[in-house]
mmCIF file with all atom_site columns, C-alpha atoms in Angstrom:
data_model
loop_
_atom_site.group_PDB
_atom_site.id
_atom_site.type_symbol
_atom_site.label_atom_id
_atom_site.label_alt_id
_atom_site.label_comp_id
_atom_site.label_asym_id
_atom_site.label_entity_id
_atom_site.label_seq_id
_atom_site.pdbx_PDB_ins_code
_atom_site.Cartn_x
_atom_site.Cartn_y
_atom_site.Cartn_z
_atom_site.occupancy
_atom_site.B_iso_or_equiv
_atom_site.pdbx_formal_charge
_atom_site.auth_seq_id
_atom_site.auth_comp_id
_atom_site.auth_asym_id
_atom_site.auth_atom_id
_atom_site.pdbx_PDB_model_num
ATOM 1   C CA . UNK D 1 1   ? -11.672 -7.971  15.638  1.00 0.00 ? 161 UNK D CA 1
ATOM 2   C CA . UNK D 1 2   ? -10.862 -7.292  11.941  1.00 0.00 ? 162 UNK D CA 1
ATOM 3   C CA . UNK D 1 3   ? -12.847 -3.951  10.477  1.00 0.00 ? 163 UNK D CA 1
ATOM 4   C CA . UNK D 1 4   ? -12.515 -3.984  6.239   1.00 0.00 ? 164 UNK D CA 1
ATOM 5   C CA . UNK D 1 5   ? -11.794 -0.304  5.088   1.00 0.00 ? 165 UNK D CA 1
ATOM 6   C CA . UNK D 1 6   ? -12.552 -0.574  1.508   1.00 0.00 ? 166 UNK D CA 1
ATOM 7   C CA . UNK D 1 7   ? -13.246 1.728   -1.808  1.00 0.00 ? 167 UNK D CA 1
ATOM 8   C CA . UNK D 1 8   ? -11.916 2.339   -5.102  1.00 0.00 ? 168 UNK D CA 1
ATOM 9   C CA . UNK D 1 9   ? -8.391  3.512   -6.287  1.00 0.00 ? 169 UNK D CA 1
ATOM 10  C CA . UNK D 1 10  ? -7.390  6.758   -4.099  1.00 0.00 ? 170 UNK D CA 1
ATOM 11  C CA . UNK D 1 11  ? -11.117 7.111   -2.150  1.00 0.00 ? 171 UNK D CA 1
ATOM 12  C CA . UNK D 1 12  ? -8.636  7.764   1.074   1.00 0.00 ? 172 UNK D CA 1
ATOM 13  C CA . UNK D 1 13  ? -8.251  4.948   2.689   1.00 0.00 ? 173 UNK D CA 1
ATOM 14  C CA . UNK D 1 14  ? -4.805  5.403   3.775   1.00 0.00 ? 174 UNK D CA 1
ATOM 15  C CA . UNK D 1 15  ? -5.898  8.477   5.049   1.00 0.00 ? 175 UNK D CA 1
ATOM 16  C CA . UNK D 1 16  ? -8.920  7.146   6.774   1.00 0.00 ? 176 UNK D CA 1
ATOM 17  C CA . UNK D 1 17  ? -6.494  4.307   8.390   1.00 0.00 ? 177 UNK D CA 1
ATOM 18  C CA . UNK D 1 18  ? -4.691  6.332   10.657  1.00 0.00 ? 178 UNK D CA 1
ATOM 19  C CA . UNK D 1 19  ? -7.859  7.327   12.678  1.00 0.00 ? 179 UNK D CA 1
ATOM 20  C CA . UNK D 1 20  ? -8.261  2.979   13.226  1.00 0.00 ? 180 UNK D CA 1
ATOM 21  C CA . UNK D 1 21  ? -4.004  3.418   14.035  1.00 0.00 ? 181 UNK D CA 1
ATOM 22  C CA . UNK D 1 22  ? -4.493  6.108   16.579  1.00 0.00 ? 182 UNK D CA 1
ATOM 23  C CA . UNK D 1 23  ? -7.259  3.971   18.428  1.00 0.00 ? 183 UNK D CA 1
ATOM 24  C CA . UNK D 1 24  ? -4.476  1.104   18.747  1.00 0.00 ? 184 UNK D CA 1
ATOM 25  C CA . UNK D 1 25  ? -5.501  -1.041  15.606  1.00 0.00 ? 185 UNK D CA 1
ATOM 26  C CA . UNK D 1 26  ? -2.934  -2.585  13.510  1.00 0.00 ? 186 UNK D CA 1
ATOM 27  C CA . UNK D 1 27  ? -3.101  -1.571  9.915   1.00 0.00 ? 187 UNK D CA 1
ATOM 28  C CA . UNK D 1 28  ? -2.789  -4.522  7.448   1.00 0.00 ? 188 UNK D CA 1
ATOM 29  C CA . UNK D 1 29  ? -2.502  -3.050  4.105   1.00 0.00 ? 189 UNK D CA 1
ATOM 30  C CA . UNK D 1 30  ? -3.750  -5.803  1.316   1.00 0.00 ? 190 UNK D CA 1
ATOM 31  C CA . UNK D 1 31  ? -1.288  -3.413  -1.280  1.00 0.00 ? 191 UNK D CA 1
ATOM 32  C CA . UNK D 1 32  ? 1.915   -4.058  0.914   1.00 0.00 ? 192 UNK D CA 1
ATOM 33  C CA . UNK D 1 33  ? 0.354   -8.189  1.821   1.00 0.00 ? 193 UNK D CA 1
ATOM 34  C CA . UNK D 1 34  ? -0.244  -7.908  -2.309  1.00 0.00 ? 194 UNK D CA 1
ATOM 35  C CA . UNK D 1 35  ? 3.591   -6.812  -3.001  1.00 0.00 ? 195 UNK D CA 1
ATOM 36  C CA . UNK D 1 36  ? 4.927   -9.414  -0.635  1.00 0.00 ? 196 UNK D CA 1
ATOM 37  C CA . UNK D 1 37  ? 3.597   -12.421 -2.614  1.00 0.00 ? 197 UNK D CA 1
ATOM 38  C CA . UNK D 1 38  ? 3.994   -10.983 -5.613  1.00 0.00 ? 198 UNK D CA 1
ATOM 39  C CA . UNK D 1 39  ? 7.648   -11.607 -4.873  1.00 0.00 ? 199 UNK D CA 1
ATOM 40  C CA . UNK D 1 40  ? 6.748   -14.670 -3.471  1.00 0.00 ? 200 UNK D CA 1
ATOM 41  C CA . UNK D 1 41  ? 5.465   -15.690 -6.907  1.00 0.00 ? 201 UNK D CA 1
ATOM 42  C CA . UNK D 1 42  ? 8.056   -14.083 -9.075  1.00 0.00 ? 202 UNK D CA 1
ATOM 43  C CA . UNK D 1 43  ? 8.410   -17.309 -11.135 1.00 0.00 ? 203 UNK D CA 1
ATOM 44  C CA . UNK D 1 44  ? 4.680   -18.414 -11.644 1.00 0.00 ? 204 UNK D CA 1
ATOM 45  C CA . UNK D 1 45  ? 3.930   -14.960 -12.471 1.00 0.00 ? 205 UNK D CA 1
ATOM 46  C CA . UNK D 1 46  ? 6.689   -15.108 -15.144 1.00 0.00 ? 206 UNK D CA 1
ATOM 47  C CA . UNK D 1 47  ? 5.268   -18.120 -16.255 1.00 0.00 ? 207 UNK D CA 1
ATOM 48  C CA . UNK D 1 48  ? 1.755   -16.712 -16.743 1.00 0.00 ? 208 UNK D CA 1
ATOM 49  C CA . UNK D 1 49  ? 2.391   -13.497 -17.726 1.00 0.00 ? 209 UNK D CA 1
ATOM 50  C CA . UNK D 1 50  ? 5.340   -13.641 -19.413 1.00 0.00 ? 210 UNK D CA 1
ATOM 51  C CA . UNK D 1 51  ? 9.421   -12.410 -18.460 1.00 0.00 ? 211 UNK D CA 1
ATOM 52  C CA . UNK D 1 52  ? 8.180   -8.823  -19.925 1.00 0.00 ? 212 UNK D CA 1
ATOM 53  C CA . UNK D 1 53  ? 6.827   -8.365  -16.342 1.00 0.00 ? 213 UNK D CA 1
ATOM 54  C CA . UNK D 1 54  ? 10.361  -8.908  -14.425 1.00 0.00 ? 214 UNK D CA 1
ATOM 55  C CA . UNK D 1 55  ? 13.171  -6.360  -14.224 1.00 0.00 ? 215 UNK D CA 1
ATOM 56  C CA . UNK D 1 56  ? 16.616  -7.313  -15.485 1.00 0.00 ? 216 UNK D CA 1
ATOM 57  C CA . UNK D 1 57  ? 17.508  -8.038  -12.001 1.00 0.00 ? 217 UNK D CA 1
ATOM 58  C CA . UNK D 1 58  ? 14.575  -10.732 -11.975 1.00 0.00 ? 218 UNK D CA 1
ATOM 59  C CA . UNK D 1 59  ? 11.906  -8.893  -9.355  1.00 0.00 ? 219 UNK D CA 1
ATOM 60  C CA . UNK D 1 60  ? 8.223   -8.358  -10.523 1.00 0.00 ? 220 UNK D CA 1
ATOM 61  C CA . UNK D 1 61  ? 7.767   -4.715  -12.249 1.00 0.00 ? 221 UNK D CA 1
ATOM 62  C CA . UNK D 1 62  ? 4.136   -4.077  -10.557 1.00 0.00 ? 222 UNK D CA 1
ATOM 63  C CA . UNK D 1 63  ? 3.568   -1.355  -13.423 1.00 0.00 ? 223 UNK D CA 1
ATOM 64  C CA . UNK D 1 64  ? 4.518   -3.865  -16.330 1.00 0.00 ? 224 UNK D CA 1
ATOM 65  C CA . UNK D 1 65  ? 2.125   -6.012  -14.280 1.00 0.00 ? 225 UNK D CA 1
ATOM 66  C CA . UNK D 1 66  ? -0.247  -4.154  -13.877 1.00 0.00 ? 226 UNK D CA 1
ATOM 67  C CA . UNK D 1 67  ? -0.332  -2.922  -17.651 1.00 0.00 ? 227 UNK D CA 1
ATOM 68  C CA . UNK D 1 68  ? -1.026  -6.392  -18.956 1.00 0.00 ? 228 UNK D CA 1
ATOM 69  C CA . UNK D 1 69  ? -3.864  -7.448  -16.187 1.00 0.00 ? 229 UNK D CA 1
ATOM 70  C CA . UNK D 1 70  ? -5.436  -3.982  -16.404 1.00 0.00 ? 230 UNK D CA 1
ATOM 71  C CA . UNK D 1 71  ? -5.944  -3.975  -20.129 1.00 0.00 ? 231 UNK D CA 1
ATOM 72  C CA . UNK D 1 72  ? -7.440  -8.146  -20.069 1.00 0.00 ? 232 UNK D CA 1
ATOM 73  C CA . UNK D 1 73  ? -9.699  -9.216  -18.166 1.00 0.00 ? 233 UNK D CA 1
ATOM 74  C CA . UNK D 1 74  ? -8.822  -12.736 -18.091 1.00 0.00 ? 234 UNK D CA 1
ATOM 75  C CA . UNK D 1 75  ? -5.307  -11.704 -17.021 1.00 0.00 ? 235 UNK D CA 1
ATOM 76  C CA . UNK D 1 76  ? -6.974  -10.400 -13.752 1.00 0.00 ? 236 UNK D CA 1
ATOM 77  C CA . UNK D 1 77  ? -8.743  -12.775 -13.153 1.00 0.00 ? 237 UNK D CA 1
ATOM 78  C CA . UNK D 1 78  ? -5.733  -14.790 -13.396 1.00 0.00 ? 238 UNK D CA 1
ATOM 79  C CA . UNK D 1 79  ? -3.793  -12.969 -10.975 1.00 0.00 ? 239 UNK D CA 1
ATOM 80  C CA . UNK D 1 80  ? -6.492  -12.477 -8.623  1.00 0.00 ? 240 UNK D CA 1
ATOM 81  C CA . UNK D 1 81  ? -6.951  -16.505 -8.542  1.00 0.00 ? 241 UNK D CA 1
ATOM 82  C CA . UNK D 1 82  ? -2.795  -16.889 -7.656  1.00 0.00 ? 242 UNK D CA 1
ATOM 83  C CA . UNK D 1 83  ? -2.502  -13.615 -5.103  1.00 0.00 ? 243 UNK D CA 1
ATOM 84  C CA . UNK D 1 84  ? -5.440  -13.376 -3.237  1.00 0.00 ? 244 UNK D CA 1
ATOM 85  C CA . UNK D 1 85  ? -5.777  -16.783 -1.343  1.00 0.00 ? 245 UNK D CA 1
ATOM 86  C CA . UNK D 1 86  ? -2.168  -16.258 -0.132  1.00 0.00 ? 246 UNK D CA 1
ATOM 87  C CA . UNK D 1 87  ? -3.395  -12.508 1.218   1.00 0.00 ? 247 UNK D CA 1
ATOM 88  C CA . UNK D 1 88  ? -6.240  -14.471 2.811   1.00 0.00 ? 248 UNK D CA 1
ATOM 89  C CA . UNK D 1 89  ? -3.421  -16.448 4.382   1.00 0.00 ? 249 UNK D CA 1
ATOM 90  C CA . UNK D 1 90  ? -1.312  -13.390 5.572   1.00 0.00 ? 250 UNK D CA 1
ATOM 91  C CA . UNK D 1 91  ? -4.140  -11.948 7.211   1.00 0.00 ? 251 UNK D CA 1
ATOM 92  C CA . UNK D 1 92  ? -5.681  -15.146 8.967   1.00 0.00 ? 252 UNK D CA 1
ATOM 93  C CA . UNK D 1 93  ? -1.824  -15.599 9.890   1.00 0.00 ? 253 UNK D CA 1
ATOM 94  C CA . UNK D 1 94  ? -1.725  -12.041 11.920  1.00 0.00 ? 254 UNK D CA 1
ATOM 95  C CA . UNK D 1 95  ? -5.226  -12.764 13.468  1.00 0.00 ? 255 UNK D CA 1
ATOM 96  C CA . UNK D 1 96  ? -3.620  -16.137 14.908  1.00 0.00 ? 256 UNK D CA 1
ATOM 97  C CA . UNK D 1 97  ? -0.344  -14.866 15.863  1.00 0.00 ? 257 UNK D CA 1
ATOM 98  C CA . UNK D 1 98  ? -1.696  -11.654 17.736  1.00 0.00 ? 258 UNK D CA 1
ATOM 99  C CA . UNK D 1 99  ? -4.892  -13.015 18.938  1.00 0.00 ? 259 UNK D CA 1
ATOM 100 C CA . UNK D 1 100 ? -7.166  -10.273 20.791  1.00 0.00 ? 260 UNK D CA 1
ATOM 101 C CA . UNK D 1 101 ? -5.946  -7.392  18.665  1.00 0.00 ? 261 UNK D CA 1
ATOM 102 C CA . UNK D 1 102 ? -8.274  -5.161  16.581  1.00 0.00 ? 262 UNK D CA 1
ATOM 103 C CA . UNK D 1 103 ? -7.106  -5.039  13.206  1.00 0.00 ? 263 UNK D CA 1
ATOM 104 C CA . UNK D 1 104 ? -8.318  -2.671  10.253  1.00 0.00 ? 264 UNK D CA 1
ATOM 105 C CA . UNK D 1 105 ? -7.903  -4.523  6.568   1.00 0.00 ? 265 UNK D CA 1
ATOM 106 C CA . UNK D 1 106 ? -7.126  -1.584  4.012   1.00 0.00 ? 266 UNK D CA 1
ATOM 107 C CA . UNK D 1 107 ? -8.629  -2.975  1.153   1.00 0.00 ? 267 UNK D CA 1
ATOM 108 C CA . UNK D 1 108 ? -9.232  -1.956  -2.537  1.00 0.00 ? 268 UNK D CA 1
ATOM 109 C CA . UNK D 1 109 ? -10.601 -5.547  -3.439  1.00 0.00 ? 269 UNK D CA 1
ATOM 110 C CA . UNK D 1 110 ? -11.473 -6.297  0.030   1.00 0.00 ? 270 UNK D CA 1
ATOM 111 C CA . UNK D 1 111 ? -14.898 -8.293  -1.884  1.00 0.00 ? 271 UNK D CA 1
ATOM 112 C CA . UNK D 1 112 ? -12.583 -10.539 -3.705  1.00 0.00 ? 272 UNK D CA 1
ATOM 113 C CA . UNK D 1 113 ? -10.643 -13.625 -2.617  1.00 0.00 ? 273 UNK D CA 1
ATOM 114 C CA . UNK D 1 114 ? -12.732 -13.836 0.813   1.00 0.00 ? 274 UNK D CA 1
ATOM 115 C CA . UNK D 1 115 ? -11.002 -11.261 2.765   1.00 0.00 ? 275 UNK D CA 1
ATOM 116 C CA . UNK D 1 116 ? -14.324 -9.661  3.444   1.00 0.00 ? 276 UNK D CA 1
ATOM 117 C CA . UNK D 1 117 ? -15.530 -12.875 5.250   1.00 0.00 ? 277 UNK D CA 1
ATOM 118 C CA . UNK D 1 118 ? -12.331 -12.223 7.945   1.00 0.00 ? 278 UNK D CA 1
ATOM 119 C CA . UNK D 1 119 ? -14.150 -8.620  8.855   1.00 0.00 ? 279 UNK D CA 1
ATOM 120 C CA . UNK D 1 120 ? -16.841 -7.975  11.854  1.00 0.00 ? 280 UNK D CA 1
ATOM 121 C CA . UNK D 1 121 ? -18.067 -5.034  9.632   1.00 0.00 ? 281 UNK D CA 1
ATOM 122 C CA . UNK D 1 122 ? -16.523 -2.352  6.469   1.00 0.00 ? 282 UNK D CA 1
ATOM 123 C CA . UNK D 1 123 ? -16.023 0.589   6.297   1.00 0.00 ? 283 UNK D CA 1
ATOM 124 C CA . UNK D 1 124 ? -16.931 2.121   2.588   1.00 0.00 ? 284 UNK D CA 1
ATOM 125 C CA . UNK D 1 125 ? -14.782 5.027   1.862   1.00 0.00 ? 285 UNK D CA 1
ATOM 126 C CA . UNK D 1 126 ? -16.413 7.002   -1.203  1.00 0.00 ? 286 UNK D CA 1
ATOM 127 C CA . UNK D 1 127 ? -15.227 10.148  -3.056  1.00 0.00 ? 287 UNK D CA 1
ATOM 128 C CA . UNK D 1 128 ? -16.160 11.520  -6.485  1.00 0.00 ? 288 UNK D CA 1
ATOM 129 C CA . UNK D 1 129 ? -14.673 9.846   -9.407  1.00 0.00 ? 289 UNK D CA 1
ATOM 130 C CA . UNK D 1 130 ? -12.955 12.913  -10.733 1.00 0.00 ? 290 UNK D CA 1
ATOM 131 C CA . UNK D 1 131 ? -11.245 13.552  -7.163  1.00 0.00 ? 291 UNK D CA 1
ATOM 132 C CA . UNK D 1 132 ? -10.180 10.318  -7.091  1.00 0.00 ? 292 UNK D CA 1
ATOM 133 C CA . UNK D 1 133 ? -8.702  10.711  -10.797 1.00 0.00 ? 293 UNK D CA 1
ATOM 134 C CA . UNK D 1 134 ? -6.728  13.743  -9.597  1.00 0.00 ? 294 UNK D CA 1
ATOM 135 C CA . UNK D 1 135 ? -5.329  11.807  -6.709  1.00 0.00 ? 295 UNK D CA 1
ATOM 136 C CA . UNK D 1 136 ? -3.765  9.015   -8.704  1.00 0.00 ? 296 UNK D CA 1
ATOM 137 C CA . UNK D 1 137 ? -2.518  11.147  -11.106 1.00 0.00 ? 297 UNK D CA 1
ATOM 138 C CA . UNK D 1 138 ? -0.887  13.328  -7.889  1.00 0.00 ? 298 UNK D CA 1
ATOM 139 C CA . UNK D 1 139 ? -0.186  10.623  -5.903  1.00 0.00 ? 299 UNK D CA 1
ATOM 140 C CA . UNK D 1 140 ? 0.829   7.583   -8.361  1.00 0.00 ? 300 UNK D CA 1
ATOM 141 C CA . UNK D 1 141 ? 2.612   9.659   -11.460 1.00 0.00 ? 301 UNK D CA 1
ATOM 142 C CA . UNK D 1 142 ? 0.466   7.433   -13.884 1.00 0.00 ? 302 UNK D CA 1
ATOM 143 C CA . UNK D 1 143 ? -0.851  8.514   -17.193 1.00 0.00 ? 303 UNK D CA 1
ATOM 144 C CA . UNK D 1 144 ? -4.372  8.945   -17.443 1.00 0.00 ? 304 UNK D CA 1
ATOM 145 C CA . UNK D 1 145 ? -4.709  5.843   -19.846 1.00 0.00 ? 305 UNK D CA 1
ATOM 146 C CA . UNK D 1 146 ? -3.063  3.872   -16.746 1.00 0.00 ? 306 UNK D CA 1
ATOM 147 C CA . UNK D 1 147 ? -5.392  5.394   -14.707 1.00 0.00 ? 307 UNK D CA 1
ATOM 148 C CA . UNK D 1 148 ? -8.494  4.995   -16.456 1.00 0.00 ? 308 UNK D CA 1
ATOM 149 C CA . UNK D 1 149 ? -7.764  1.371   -16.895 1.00 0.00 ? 309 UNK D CA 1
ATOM 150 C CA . UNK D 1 150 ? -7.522  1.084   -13.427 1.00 0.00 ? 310 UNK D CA 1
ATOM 151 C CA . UNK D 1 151 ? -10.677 2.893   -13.002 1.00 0.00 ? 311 UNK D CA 1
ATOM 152 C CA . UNK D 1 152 ? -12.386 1.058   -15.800 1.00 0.00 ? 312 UNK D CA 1
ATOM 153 C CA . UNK D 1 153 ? -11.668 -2.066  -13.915 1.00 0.00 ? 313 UNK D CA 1
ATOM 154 C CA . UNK D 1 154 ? -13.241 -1.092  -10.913 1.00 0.00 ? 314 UNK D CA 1
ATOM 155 C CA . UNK D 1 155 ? -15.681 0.242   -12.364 1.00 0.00 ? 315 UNK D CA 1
ATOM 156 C CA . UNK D 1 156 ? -18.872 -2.134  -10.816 1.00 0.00 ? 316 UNK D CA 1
ATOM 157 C CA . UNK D 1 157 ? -17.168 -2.695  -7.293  1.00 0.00 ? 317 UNK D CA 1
ATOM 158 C CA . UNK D 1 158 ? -19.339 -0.469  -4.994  1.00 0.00 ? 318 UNK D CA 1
ATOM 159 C CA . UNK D 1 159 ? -20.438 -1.453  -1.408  1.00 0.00 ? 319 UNK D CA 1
ATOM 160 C CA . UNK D 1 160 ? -23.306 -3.991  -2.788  1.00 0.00 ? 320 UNK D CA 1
ATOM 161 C CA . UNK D 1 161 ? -20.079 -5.783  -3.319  1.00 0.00 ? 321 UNK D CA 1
ATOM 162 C CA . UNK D 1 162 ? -20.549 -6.855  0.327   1.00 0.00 ? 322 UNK D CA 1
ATOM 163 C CA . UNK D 1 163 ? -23.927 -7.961  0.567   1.00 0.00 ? 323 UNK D CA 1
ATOM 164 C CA . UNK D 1 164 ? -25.586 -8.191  3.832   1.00 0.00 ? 324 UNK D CA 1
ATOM 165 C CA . UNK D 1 165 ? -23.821 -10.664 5.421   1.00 0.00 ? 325 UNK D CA 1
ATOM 166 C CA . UNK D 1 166 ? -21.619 -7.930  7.024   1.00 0.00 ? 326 UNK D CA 1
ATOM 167 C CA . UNK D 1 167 ? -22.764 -4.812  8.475   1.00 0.00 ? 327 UNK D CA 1
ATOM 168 C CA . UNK D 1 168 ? -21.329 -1.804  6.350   1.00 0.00 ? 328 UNK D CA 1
ATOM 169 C CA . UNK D 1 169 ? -21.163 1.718   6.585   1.00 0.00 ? 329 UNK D CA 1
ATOM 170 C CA . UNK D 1 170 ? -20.095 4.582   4.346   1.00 0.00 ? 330 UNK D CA 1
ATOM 171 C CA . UNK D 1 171 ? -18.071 7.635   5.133   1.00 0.00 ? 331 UNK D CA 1
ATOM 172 C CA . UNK D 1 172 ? -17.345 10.212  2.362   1.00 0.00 ? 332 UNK D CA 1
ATOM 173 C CA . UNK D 1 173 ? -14.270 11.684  1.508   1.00 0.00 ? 333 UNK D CA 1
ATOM 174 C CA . UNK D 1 174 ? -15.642 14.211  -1.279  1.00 0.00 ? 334 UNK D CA 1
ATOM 175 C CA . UNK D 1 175 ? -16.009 17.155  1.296   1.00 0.00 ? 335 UNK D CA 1
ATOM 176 C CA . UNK D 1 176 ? -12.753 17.023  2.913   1.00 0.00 ? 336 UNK D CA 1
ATOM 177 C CA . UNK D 1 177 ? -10.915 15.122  4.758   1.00 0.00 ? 337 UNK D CA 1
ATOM 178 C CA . UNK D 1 178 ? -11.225 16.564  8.470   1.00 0.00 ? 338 UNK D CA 1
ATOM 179 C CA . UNK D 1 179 ? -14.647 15.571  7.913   1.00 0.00 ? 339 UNK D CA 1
ATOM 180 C CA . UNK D 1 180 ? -13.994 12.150  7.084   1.00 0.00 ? 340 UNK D CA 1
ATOM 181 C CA . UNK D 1 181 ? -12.046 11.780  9.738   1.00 0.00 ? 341 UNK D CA 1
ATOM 182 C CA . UNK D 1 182 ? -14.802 12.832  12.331  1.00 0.00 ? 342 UNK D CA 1
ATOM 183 C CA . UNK D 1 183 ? -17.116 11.168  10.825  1.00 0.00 ? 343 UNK D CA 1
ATOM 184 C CA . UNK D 1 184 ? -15.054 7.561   11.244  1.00 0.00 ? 344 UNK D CA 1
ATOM 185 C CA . UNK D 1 185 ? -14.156 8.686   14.659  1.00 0.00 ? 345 UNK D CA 1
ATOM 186 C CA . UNK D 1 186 ? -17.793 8.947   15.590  1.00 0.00 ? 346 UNK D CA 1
ATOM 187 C CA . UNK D 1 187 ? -18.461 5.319   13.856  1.00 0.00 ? 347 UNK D CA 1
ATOM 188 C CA . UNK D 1 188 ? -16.188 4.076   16.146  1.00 0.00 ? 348 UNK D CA 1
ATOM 189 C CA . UNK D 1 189 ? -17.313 5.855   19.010  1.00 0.00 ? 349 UNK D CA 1
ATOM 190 C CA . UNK D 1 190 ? -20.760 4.471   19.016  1.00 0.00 ? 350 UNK D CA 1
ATOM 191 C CA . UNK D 1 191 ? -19.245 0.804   18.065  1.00 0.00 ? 351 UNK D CA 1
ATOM 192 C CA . UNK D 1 192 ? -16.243 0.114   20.141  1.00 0.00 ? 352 UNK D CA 1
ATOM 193 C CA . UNK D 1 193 ? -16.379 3.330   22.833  1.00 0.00 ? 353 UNK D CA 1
ATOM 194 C CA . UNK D 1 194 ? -13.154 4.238   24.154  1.00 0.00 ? 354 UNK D CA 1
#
């Protein structure tokens, strides 16, 4: 069983994970799948984007990146088309290799790429927009502009993004996260009882 945790830029769903992690899931964090191929496509991103986007020492700079796709939308779009069928891959590759184990997808753009088609249901974290400003800015060091951008980007993903083909439900961070936390716990509870 796959369940998606999804929700914008610093909703909590890192936070939200560990309640899946303490109930044996295995977390599979699209960010970290993300990082992997973007080494794995150090040279066609070069290509694309441009060598402004590599260290000297050749890697990808993921904030040079993510300057130039979060500022054109084209460029997104772009990298979305190269990174997210090989996520796809990743996680279809865990599902075969550990067959029978429950798996939560932490997910920013689990609507994109068909990641959300992997998932028995998602879980839609939501938290204020100027909470989740404060925690990038905390958590991430950005500037605001870097933020915003980000924000601006995500700005029409909400949990419509998953249609009804998958059952969804929404727990909110915005009034702490003890509270979030119970009220996941009791989500899975009712669906997969201990």
């Amino acid at each position: 069983m796959i369940i998606g945790l999804a929700g914008k830029v610093c909703s909590g769903k890192s936070s939200l994970a560990e309640v899946f992690a303490q109930r044996g899931f295995v977390i599979l964090d699209a960010d970290h799948l993300g990082h992997l191929v973007l080494d794995e496509l150090t040279a066609d991103l070069a290509t694309h984007f441009g060598s402004d986007i590599l260290t000297p020492e050749g890697k990808v700079n993921r904030r040079a990146l993510a300057q130039v796709v979060f500022s054109q939308p084209q460029a997104l779009a772009e990298l979305e088309s190269l990174v997210h069928p090989k996520i796809l891959w990743k996680v279809q590759q865990q599902r075969q290799i550990h067959p029978g184990t429950n798996f939560v997808l932490q997910a920013a753009v689990l609507h994109k790429g068909h990641l959300v088609d992997e998932c028995e249901a998602v879980i839609w974290v939501k938290a204020p927009w100027w909470q989740r400003l404060l925690r990038a800015r905390r958590r991430d060091g950005r500037t605001w502009k870097e933020i915003l951008s980000r924000e601006w980007a995500q700005r029409r993903f909400s949990i419509k993004a998953f249609g009804k083909d998958v059952d969804t439900y929404i727990v909110d961070n915005g009034k702490g996260l003890e509270r979030a936390r119970r009220e996941l716990a009791a989500w899975l509870d009712h669906r997969i009882p201990v």
